[in-house]
Amino acid sequence: MVNKLERVVFALNGERYEVSPVDPSLTLLEFIRTRTHFKGPKLGCGEGGCGACVVLVSRYDPTTDEVSDVSASSCLVLLCNINYCSVTTTEGLGNTKDGHHAIHQRFAGFHASQCGFCTPGMCMSLFSSLVNADKENCRPKARDGFSKITVSEAEKAVTNNLCRCTGYRPIVDVSKSFASDVDLEDLGLNIFWNRRGDASVEKLPRYCKDSVCTSLNF
Amino acid sequence: MHRSREPHLNTAEQRPLATRRQQPDRGEAVYVDDIPSPKDCVYGAFIYSTKPLARIKKVDFKASLASEKILTFISAKDIPENGENIGSATPVGTEALFPDPVANCAGQAIGVVIAETQRYANMAAKQALVEYSTEGLGKPILTVEDAVENNSYFEIPSEYTPTPVGDFSKGMEEADIKISSAEVKLGSQYYFYMETQVALAIPDEDNCITVYSSSQSPEFTQSVIARCLGIPFHNVRVITRRVGGGFGGKGFRSIPLATACALAAYKLHRPVRMYMDRNTDMVTIGGRHPLKVKYDVGFKSDGRITALNLYVLINAGITRDYSPYFPRKFIASIKKYNWSNLSFDVRLCKTNLTSKSSMRAPGHVQGSFVADAIIENVASVLSLETNHVRRTNLHSFDSLMLFYEGVNEEANNYTLPSIFDKLAVSPDYQSRAEAVRNFNYANKWKKRGISSVPIVYMVYCNPIPGRVSVFNDASIVVEVGGVELGQGLWTKVKQMTAFCLGQLWEDGSEKLLERVRIIQADTLSMVQGWITAGSTTSESSCAAVQLACNVLVERLKPLKDRLLEEKGVVSWDLLISQSVKEYVNLSASSLHVPSQNSAKYLIYGAGTSEVEVDILTGATTILRSDISYDCGQSLNPAVDLGQAEGCFVQGIGFFLYEECLTNSDGLLITNNTWNYKIPTIDVIPKEFNVEIINSGHHKYRVLSSKASGEPPLLLAASVHGAVREAIRAARLDYFSTSGGSQGSALTFDMDPPTTMETVKELCGLDIVEKYLVGLIK
């Protein structure tokens, strides 16, 4: 006897979505791009190999009373798998209307975006790494304006995202700029300071770890 | 840890203020597939031939659920009677849209399946059952050797034929040593733009059609669509706002999809969208030209080369496309060294493969690599240090002018020798080379290598139109022929607009930047848009905008002076509101046509890379790459830095990772992200230093700037060279333990891409066994 899932309820960038009946083969990416007004996640390969479709999927586990936040390639996530989950795309991270997230502003400021197609997925992969690092209570509190993530973790935050334009170096700089153990003077050309000696976190778009609510709140 | 050195920034001269680009990082930037589908929109997917030379007898579909989703199938029979079976056109030739009825290569689009969603269309395309017949058609030509055997070539038009230098036989007579019939082979590379080929066609009243296309050449797209449908050009509006990566693959290869999409929309009287899935894109859209070179070279015992002859077979695929331009670029890059006497026989082979097209630095990267392969061969025969041989054969200014006849250049602008010396001959380099040697002496299972590459890159400037207009609220809109691909074209054009109009602004042009908007390319709004290619479209677009702004300034300056006298201080807004009242024409158009003096110029650069190769696994780690790139006076250092780094990494892909393999029918089998590997973040140099050198003022270049979009790609050959050095060190060890000759250790073929498997093989697959045996002995 197979359990039939007759409807799926989830949040997408804080908006409630209910889908019924559910096409079992419908992917999250196709749903977002064809049934909602969000266009951030892109179709780059459709097989989980490029990261252009990465979104954040948050799930509440009642047994542990914890929310897990995972980055996922939405081209491979089936709608059926995200019942009662909360999905965040780059538009949920920040937009022209509600204000831009520090990640967006730093991508712009470090020239980490050229054609821009990989950027939404990059931002969400990085965001996912920051969220998970900051959740770890066993780590000491981060310096003001930084995340608990370390430089070596930050460097790995976007290993599953392909970029054909930038050569990745400025994207690595953006990721590292959030790290608790970064030396800001190591980072490359950006609009926030002119000389390496002037590098300081006050000049960077401020990172507040709880600025974006990723969990379901309805 | 990744580091990058700061580019030198301009200080003294009046420069356009650098601005950061409009960032589509919040997901709000609209690409073609983000445009909301109009009502009644349907979706299309290509079916392609899997046979290289076969008549298409019938196209049927399997009886399956997916097939039930098919609304219709568009093919050659649907081309209007007064139209043409045309899928693409370059200034040197056209090609058919669909086979009628013979398919000429595996990967050729046969027709379009139409369905209600893109997913259904893609699924339905896989249900196709194509009936082929090869009766009376002969054998397909798949390799350059087949082409030679069958005399299958494309002619190179005389105006694009490269010119030899000197007298090869005489040069050979002067040689102390000669190498004959050495071979170098290079494979293809796929663009892997993040956004695949895409178009959205919307039919309109009166036989008109609007096509949103991700294209580097809206103008050429418009002309092909119009000819295919048999309607005048002014009925076809092609719009390109931005392109999610082009790299040459959306110069001509985007036109067939846009045309097929337009044809479907025209036939069905409904909007049609086609967003190519990645596999189909990889299979049907060509890529770089594979080629084979056989050369004879003569040289003195001090390394000075006296003669070089090349026999070059270029695999151009099934249609002309960009290929006739390729030989000229290839030879131009070969000419970076002073060969004394240079002759060649270059052939464009016509084969039953997907048409190879321009891809970032087409011909240039291959020519530059072959030149260095020859130098390396010479150096290894003479047992001289390779960089020493490179330096010996760098041009003097006089020989440079001999080889690059017709290029306008001054001796003090020929910065290559000093750039190369600093990177590849300096004490700093020598100490690094020494450190590499010590490391190799002390380490058995990991070897390091260091290598350098100089480049001389010839660019051509494009004729590009521009229009600058001011609205009543004093906001400014700019249109240019150039298309934003991520190369920062809009950024530079915006800067140039603000810079030129800045003389009308009350206090410099900083605030003026915010008042400028660049809008999408639209072929009905702006004619003669040409193609965004060749690295020079940004500067040509800036030049066009400069011309248009100068006209506006001429019109507005007298008014401004008059107002200044009356009021003492005149704001931009006041100036414009008064201009509106006095009916001053606030829009100016231009067409920038490069003059004889500025139509082409040379770019110089050098790169040094150091790698570490793991002998046991074949994995390569790029420890450090240093690039020195002469960018003239950079219009925007941040943009040029981004181009240099991005280019270089794409080059790393070409030389180390990206391998295009085909089956016996010539169908691409490395056609997905699981078997075709472009560089990821962990592949880039651990230390990456890019120096954008600002060289002197130049009368004829746009604000003395130089292009940056393609040339740095060639410098990635330094990574390949460094891997070769590391492998050489490994083989010296290997052959010394196994008693082989040093000669066979040092000379080996290492055609790119040098994948892990290749490295392992070259280092000796039985290296561990040999070592253990050596221990026992």
PDB file of C-alpha atoms in Angstrom, chain B residues 174-380:
ATOM      1  CA  GLU B 174      71.698  28.742 -42.036  1.00  0.00           C
ATOM      2  CA  ALA B 175      70.585  26.350 -39.317  1.00  0.00           C
ATOM      3  CA  ASP B 176      73.026  24.294 -37.227  1.00  0.00           C
ATOM      4  CA  ILE B 177      70.341  21.812 -36.209  1.00  0.00           C
ATOM      5  CA  LYS B 178      67.019  20.897 -37.766  1.00  0.00           C
ATOM      6  CA  ILE B 179      63.914  19.172 -36.433  1.00  0.00           C
ATOM      7  CA  SER B 180      61.657  17.699 -39.074  1.00  0.00           C
ATOM      8  CA  SER B 181      58.032  16.627 -39.059  1.00  0.00           C
ATOM      9  CA  ALA B 182      57.385  17.143 -35.390  1.00  0.00           C
ATOM     10  CA  GLU B 183      53.735  17.104 -34.508  1.00  0.00           C
ATOM     11  CA  VAL B 184      51.435  18.997 -32.174  1.00  0.00           C
ATOM     12  CA  LYS B 185      47.732  18.292 -31.800  1.00  0.00           C
ATOM     13  CA  LEU B 186      45.033  20.289 -30.077  1.00  0.00           C
ATOM     14  CA  GLY B 187      41.497  19.278 -29.306  1.00  0.00           C
ATOM     15  CA  SER B 188      38.243  21.137 -29.028  1.00  0.00           C
ATOM     16  CA  GLN B 189      36.774  22.962 -26.060  1.00  0.00           C
ATOM     17  CA  TYR B 190      33.130  23.593 -25.240  1.00  0.00           C
ATOM     18  CA  TYR B 191      31.975  27.015 -24.221  1.00  0.00           C
ATOM     19  CA  PHE B 192      30.111  26.034 -21.093  1.00  0.00           C
ATOM     20  CA  TYR B 193      28.423  29.390 -20.761  1.00  0.00           C
ATOM     21  CA  MET B 194      26.306  29.081 -17.609  1.00  0.00           C
ATOM     22  CA  GLU B 195      23.207  30.137 -19.556  1.00  0.00           C
ATOM     23  CA  THR B 196      22.603  27.752 -22.446  1.00  0.00           C
ATOM     24  CA  GLN B 197      21.271  28.799 -25.860  1.00  0.00           C
ATOM     25  CA  VAL B 198      17.832  30.336 -25.513  1.00  0.00           C
ATOM     26  CA  ALA B 199      15.278  32.323 -27.471  1.00  0.00           C
ATOM     27  CA  LEU B 200      11.714  33.526 -27.042  1.00  0.00           C
ATOM     28  CA  ALA B 201       9.850  34.425 -30.232  1.00  0.00           C
ATOM     29  CA  ILE B 202       6.593  36.366 -30.158  1.00  0.00           C
ATOM     30  CA  PRO B 203       4.675  36.886 -33.380  1.00  0.00           C
ATOM     31  CA  ASP B 204       3.150  40.293 -33.847  1.00  0.00           C
ATOM     32  CA  GLU B 205       0.743  42.049 -36.193  1.00  0.00           C
ATOM     33  CA  ASP B 206       1.426  42.646 -39.862  1.00  0.00           C
ATOM     34  CA  ASN B 207       3.784  39.724 -40.311  1.00  0.00           C
ATOM     35  CA  CYS B 208       6.176  41.055 -37.699  1.00  0.00           C
ATOM     36  CA  ILE B 209       7.985  39.132 -35.000  1.00  0.00           C
ATOM     37  CA  THR B 210       9.920  39.943 -31.866  1.00  0.00           C
ATOM     38  CA  VAL B 211      12.641  37.547 -30.804  1.00  0.00           C
ATOM     39  CA  TYR B 212      14.419  37.735 -27.467  1.00  0.00           C
ATOM     40  CA  SER B 213      17.738  36.030 -28.061  1.00  0.00           C
ATOM     41  CA  SER B 214      20.770  35.439 -25.870  1.00  0.00           C
ATOM     42  CA  SER B 215      23.122  36.528 -28.613  1.00  0.00           C
ATOM     43  CA  GLN B 216      26.369  38.337 -29.269  1.00  0.00           C
ATOM     44  CA  SER B 217      25.045  39.536 -32.600  1.00  0.00           C
ATOM     45  CA  PRO B 218      21.418  40.667 -32.635  1.00  0.00           C
ATOM     46  CA  GLU B 219      21.967  42.238 -36.061  1.00  0.00           C
ATOM     47  CA  PHE B 220      23.075  38.997 -37.752  1.00  0.00           C
ATOM     48  CA  THR B 221      20.297  37.126 -35.948  1.00  0.00           C
ATOM     49  CA  GLN B 222      17.754  39.565 -37.334  1.00  0.00           C
ATOM     50  CA  SER B 223      18.999  39.181 -40.899  1.00  0.00           C
ATOM     51  CA  VAL B 224      18.892  35.379 -40.785  1.00  0.00           C
ATOM     52  CA  ILE B 225      15.410  35.246 -39.247  1.00  0.00           C
ATOM     53  CA  ALA B 226      14.105  37.690 -41.847  1.00  0.00           C
ATOM     54  CA  ARG B 227      15.596  35.694 -44.717  1.00  0.00           C
ATOM     55  CA  CYS B 228      14.331  32.408 -43.325  1.00  0.00           C
ATOM     56  CA  LEU B 229      10.789  33.699 -42.965  1.00  0.00           C
ATOM     57  CA  GLY B 230      10.893  35.668 -46.212  1.00  0.00           C
ATOM     58  CA  ILE B 231      10.017  38.972 -44.555  1.00  0.00           C
ATOM     59  CA  PRO B 232      11.843  42.306 -44.649  1.00  0.00           C
ATOM     60  CA  PHE B 233      14.389  43.092 -41.951  1.00  0.00           C
ATOM     61  CA  HIS B 234      12.202  45.852 -40.523  1.00  0.00           C
ATOM     62  CA  ASN B 235       9.630  43.225 -39.569  1.00  0.00           C
ATOM     63  CA  VAL B 236      12.062  41.504 -37.232  1.00  0.00           C
ATOM     64  CA  ARG B 237      12.901  42.926 -33.831  1.00  0.00           C
ATOM     65  CA  VAL B 238      15.683  41.045 -32.076  1.00  0.00           C
ATOM     66  CA  ILE B 239      16.243  42.063 -28.474  1.00  0.00           C
ATOM     67  CA  THR B 240      19.213  41.123 -26.315  1.00  0.00           C
ATOM     68  CA  ARG B 241      19.398  42.610 -22.853  1.00  0.00           C
ATOM     69  CA  ARG B 242      22.112  40.469 -21.358  1.00  0.00           C
ATOM     70  CA  VAL B 243      23.838  37.211 -22.016  1.00  0.00           C
ATOM     71  CA  GLY B 244      24.726  34.688 -19.324  1.00  0.00           C
ATOM     72  CA  GLY B 245      28.145  34.058 -20.839  1.00  0.00           C
ATOM     73  CA  GLY B 246      28.982  33.982 -24.538  1.00  0.00           C
ATOM     74  CA  PHE B 247      32.680  33.258 -25.060  1.00  0.00           C
ATOM     75  CA  GLY B 248      32.090  33.248 -28.811  1.00  0.00           C
ATOM     76  CA  GLY B 249      29.468  30.534 -28.648  1.00  0.00           C
ATOM     77  CA  LYS B 250      26.654  33.004 -29.041  1.00  0.00           C
ATOM     78  CA  GLY B 251      28.239  34.883 -31.910  1.00  0.00           C
ATOM     79  CA  PHE B 252      26.952  32.701 -34.713  1.00  0.00           C
ATOM     80  CA  ARG B 253      25.960  29.442 -33.055  1.00  0.00           C
ATOM     81  CA  SER B 254      23.004  31.104 -31.299  1.00  0.00           C
ATOM     82  CA  ILE B 255      21.405  32.051 -34.589  1.00  0.00           C
ATOM     83  CA  PRO B 256      20.053  28.606 -35.597  1.00  0.00           C
ATOM     84  CA  LEU B 257      18.099  28.290 -32.350  1.00  0.00           C
ATOM     85  CA  ALA B 258      16.701  31.816 -32.591  1.00  0.00           C
ATOM     86  CA  THR B 259      15.723  31.169 -36.193  1.00  0.00           C
ATOM     87  CA  ALA B 260      14.113  27.803 -35.460  1.00  0.00           C
ATOM     88  CA  CYS B 261      12.228  29.406 -32.590  1.00  0.00           C
ATOM     89  CA  ALA B 262      11.059  32.262 -34.817  1.00  0.00           C
ATOM     90  CA  LEU B 263      10.023  29.838 -37.516  1.00  0.00           C
ATOM     91  CA  ALA B 264       7.938  27.843 -35.060  1.00  0.00           C
ATOM     92  CA  ALA B 265       6.304  30.979 -33.688  1.00  0.00           C
ATOM     93  CA  TYR B 266       5.624  32.295 -37.178  1.00  0.00           C
ATOM     94  CA  LYS B 267       4.112  29.006 -38.281  1.00  0.00           C
ATOM     95  CA  LEU B 268       1.985  28.462 -35.171  1.00  0.00           C
ATOM     96  CA  HIS B 269       1.034  32.119 -34.625  1.00  0.00           C
ATOM     97  CA  ARG B 270       1.921  31.584 -30.981  1.00  0.00           C
ATOM     98  CA  PRO B 271       4.839  32.636 -28.798  1.00  0.00           C
ATOM     99  CA  VAL B 272       7.491  29.917 -28.689  1.00  0.00           C
ATOM    100  CA  ARG B 273      10.274  29.592 -26.174  1.00  0.00           C
ATOM    101  CA  MET B 274      13.302  27.325 -26.620  1.00  0.00           C
ATOM    102  CA  TYR B 275      15.730  26.945 -23.746  1.00  0.00           C
ATOM    103  CA  MET B 276      18.265  24.336 -24.764  1.00  0.00           C
ATOM    104  CA  ASP B 277      19.044  21.683 -22.209  1.00  0.00           C
ATOM    105  CA  ARG B 278      22.704  21.315 -21.402  1.00  0.00           C
ATOM    106  CA  ASN B 279      23.261  17.951 -23.141  1.00  0.00           C
ATOM    107  CA  THR B 280      21.717  19.105 -26.409  1.00  0.00           C
ATOM    108  CA  ASP B 281      23.681  22.312 -26.178  1.00  0.00           C
ATOM    109  CA  MET B 282      26.956  20.446 -25.790  1.00  0.00           C
ATOM    110  CA  VAL B 283      26.172  18.064 -28.644  1.00  0.00           C
ATOM    111  CA  THR B 284      24.844  20.522 -31.207  1.00  0.00           C
ATOM    112  CA  ILE B 285      26.870  23.672 -30.607  1.00  0.00           C
ATOM    113  CA  GLY B 286      30.399  23.286 -31.974  1.00  0.00           C
ATOM    114  CA  GLY B 287      33.219  24.701 -29.916  1.00  0.00           C
ATOM    115  CA  ARG B 288      36.899  25.284 -30.514  1.00  0.00           C
ATOM    116  CA  HIS B 289      38.622  24.111 -33.701  1.00  0.00           C
ATOM    117  CA  PRO B 290      40.695  20.971 -33.168  1.00  0.00           C
ATOM    118  CA  LEU B 291      43.866  21.010 -35.219  1.00  0.00           C
ATOM    119  CA  LYS B 292      47.029  19.169 -36.094  1.00  0.00           C
ATOM    120  CA  VAL B 293      50.333  20.826 -36.889  1.00  0.00           C
ATOM    121  CA  LYS B 294      53.425  19.302 -38.446  1.00  0.00           C
ATOM    122  CA  TYR B 295      56.475  21.523 -38.377  1.00  0.00           C
ATOM    123  CA  ASP B 296      60.067  21.753 -39.493  1.00  0.00           C
ATOM    124  CA  VAL B 297      62.310  24.106 -37.617  1.00  0.00           C
ATOM    125  CA  GLY B 298      65.942  25.065 -38.024  1.00  0.00           C
ATOM    126  CA  PHE B 299      68.031  26.748 -35.365  1.00  0.00           C
ATOM    127  CA  LYS B 300      71.484  27.709 -34.250  1.00  0.00           C
ATOM    128  CA  SER B 301      73.212  25.991 -31.351  1.00  0.00           C
ATOM    129  CA  ASP B 302      72.652  29.059 -29.205  1.00  0.00           C
ATOM    130  CA  GLY B 303      68.898  28.613 -29.583  1.00  0.00           C
ATOM    131  CA  ARG B 304      68.277  31.297 -32.172  1.00  0.00           C
ATOM    132  CA  ILE B 305      65.741  30.047 -34.690  1.00  0.00           C
ATOM    133  CA  THR B 306      66.484  30.585 -38.359  1.00  0.00           C
ATOM    134  CA  ALA B 307      63.475  29.027 -40.075  1.00  0.00           C
ATOM    135  CA  LEU B 308      60.062  27.552 -39.364  1.00  0.00           C
ATOM    136  CA  ASN B 309      57.612  25.860 -41.675  1.00  0.00           C
ATOM    137  CA  LEU B 310      54.161  24.771 -40.552  1.00  0.00           C
ATOM    138  CA  TYR B 311      51.679  22.412 -42.120  1.00  0.00           C
ATOM    139  CA  VAL B 312      48.421  23.137 -40.342  1.00  0.00           C
ATOM    140  CA  LEU B 313      45.241  21.105 -40.647  1.00  0.00           C
ATOM    141  CA  ILE B 314      42.290  22.790 -38.970  1.00  0.00           C
ATOM    142  CA  ASN B 315      39.135  20.793 -38.352  1.00  0.00           C
ATOM    143  CA  ALA B 316      36.425  23.287 -39.213  1.00  0.00           C
ATOM    144  CA  GLY B 317      33.369  21.057 -39.073  1.00  0.00           C
ATOM    145  CA  ILE B 318      30.620  21.057 -41.629  1.00  0.00           C
ATOM    146  CA  THR B 319      30.029  24.745 -42.388  1.00  0.00           C
ATOM    147  CA  ARG B 320      32.218  27.792 -42.904  1.00  0.00           C
ATOM    148  CA  ASP B 321      30.864  29.807 -39.981  1.00  0.00           C
ATOM    149  CA  TYR B 322      33.823  31.645 -38.446  1.00  0.00           C
ATOM    150  CA  SER B 323      36.499  29.337 -39.819  1.00  0.00           C
ATOM    151  CA  PRO B 324      37.817  31.492 -42.701  1.00  0.00           C
ATOM    152  CA  TYR B 325      39.029  34.024 -40.141  1.00  0.00           C
ATOM    153  CA  PHE B 326      40.827  31.399 -38.102  1.00  0.00           C
ATOM    154  CA  PRO B 327      44.094  30.973 -40.089  1.00  0.00           C
ATOM    155  CA  ARG B 328      44.947  34.651 -39.941  1.00  0.00           C
ATOM    156  CA  LYS B 329      44.599  34.673 -36.156  1.00  0.00           C
ATOM    157  CA  PHE B 330      46.485  31.434 -35.753  1.00  0.00           C
ATOM    158  CA  ILE B 331      49.475  32.690 -37.725  1.00  0.00           C
ATOM    159  CA  ALA B 332      49.342  36.103 -36.045  1.00  0.00           C
ATOM    160  CA  SER B 333      49.878  34.376 -32.714  1.00  0.00           C
ATOM    161  CA  ILE B 334      52.596  32.090 -34.066  1.00  0.00           C
ATOM    162  CA  LYS B 335      54.426  35.249 -35.101  1.00  0.00           C
ATOM    163  CA  LYS B 336      55.038  36.297 -31.511  1.00  0.00           C
ATOM    164  CA  TYR B 337      58.540  34.856 -31.739  1.00  0.00           C
ATOM    165  CA  ASN B 338      61.150  35.916 -34.255  1.00  0.00           C
ATOM    166  CA  TRP B 339      61.421  32.798 -36.406  1.00  0.00           C
ATOM    167  CA  SER B 340      63.586  34.719 -38.872  1.00  0.00           C
ATOM    168  CA  ASN B 341      61.898  32.989 -41.788  1.00  0.00           C
ATOM    169  CA  LEU B 342      58.334  31.706 -41.574  1.00  0.00           C
ATOM    170  CA  SER B 343      56.366  29.752 -44.145  1.00  0.00           C
ATOM    171  CA  PHE B 344      53.218  27.696 -43.817  1.00  0.00           C
ATOM    172  CA  ASP B 345      50.509  25.710 -45.524  1.00  0.00           C
ATOM    173  CA  VAL B 346      47.276  26.198 -43.616  1.00  0.00           C
ATOM    174  CA  ARG B 347      44.196  24.225 -44.574  1.00  0.00           C
ATOM    175  CA  LEU B 348      40.625  24.491 -43.382  1.00  0.00           C
ATOM    176  CA  CYS B 349      39.310  20.939 -43.404  1.00  0.00           C
ATOM    177  CA  LYS B 350      35.635  20.450 -44.066  1.00  0.00           C
ATOM    178  CA  THR B 351      34.433  17.499 -42.020  1.00  0.00           C
ATOM    179  CA  ASN B 352      31.120  15.902 -41.090  1.00  0.00           C
ATOM    180  CA  LEU B 353      31.268  17.256 -37.551  1.00  0.00           C
ATOM    181  CA  THR B 354      29.341  20.073 -35.896  1.00  0.00           C
ATOM    182  CA  SER B 355      30.636  23.377 -37.194  1.00  0.00           C
ATOM    183  CA  LYS B 356      33.484  24.703 -35.072  1.00  0.00           C
ATOM    184  CA  SER B 357      33.134  28.343 -34.264  1.00  0.00           C
ATOM    185  CA  SER B 358      34.901  31.181 -32.561  1.00  0.00           C
ATOM    186  CA  MET B 359      35.719  30.518 -28.943  1.00  0.00           C
ATOM    187  CA  ARG B 360      37.532  32.994 -26.758  1.00  0.00           C
ATOM    188  CA  ALA B 361      40.876  33.700 -28.424  1.00  0.00           C
ATOM    189  CA  PRO B 362      40.092  31.549 -31.492  1.00  0.00           C
ATOM    190  CA  GLY B 363      43.229  30.590 -33.384  1.00  0.00           C
ATOM    191  CA  HIS B 364      45.207  32.742 -30.969  1.00  0.00           C
ATOM    192  CA  VAL B 365      45.415  30.262 -28.150  1.00  0.00           C
ATOM    193  CA  GLN B 366      46.341  27.457 -30.504  1.00  0.00           C
ATOM    194  CA  GLY B 367      48.931  29.525 -32.383  1.00  0.00           C
ATOM    195  CA  SER B 368      50.519  30.749 -29.197  1.00  0.00           C
ATOM    196  CA  PHE B 369      50.644  27.248 -27.756  1.00  0.00           C
ATOM    197  CA  VAL B 370      52.170  25.747 -30.889  1.00  0.00           C
ATOM    198  CA  ALA B 371      54.811  28.481 -30.930  1.00  0.00           C
ATOM    199  CA  ASP B 372      55.784  27.598 -27.374  1.00  0.00           C
ATOM    200  CA  ALA B 373      55.690  23.874 -28.090  1.00  0.00           C
ATOM    201  CA  ILE B 374      58.252  24.481 -30.835  1.00  0.00           C
ATOM    202  CA  ILE B 375      60.432  26.540 -28.509  1.00  0.00           C
ATOM    203  CA  GLU B 376      60.249  23.834 -25.857  1.00  0.00           C
ATOM    204  CA  ASN B 377      61.258  21.212 -28.397  1.00  0.00           C
ATOM    205  CA  VAL B 378      64.229  23.310 -29.475  1.00  0.00           C
ATOM    206  CA  ALA B 379      65.230  23.918 -25.860  1.00  0.00           C
ATOM    207  CA  SER B 380      65.073  20.250 -24.955  1.00  0.00           C
TER     208      SER B 380
END
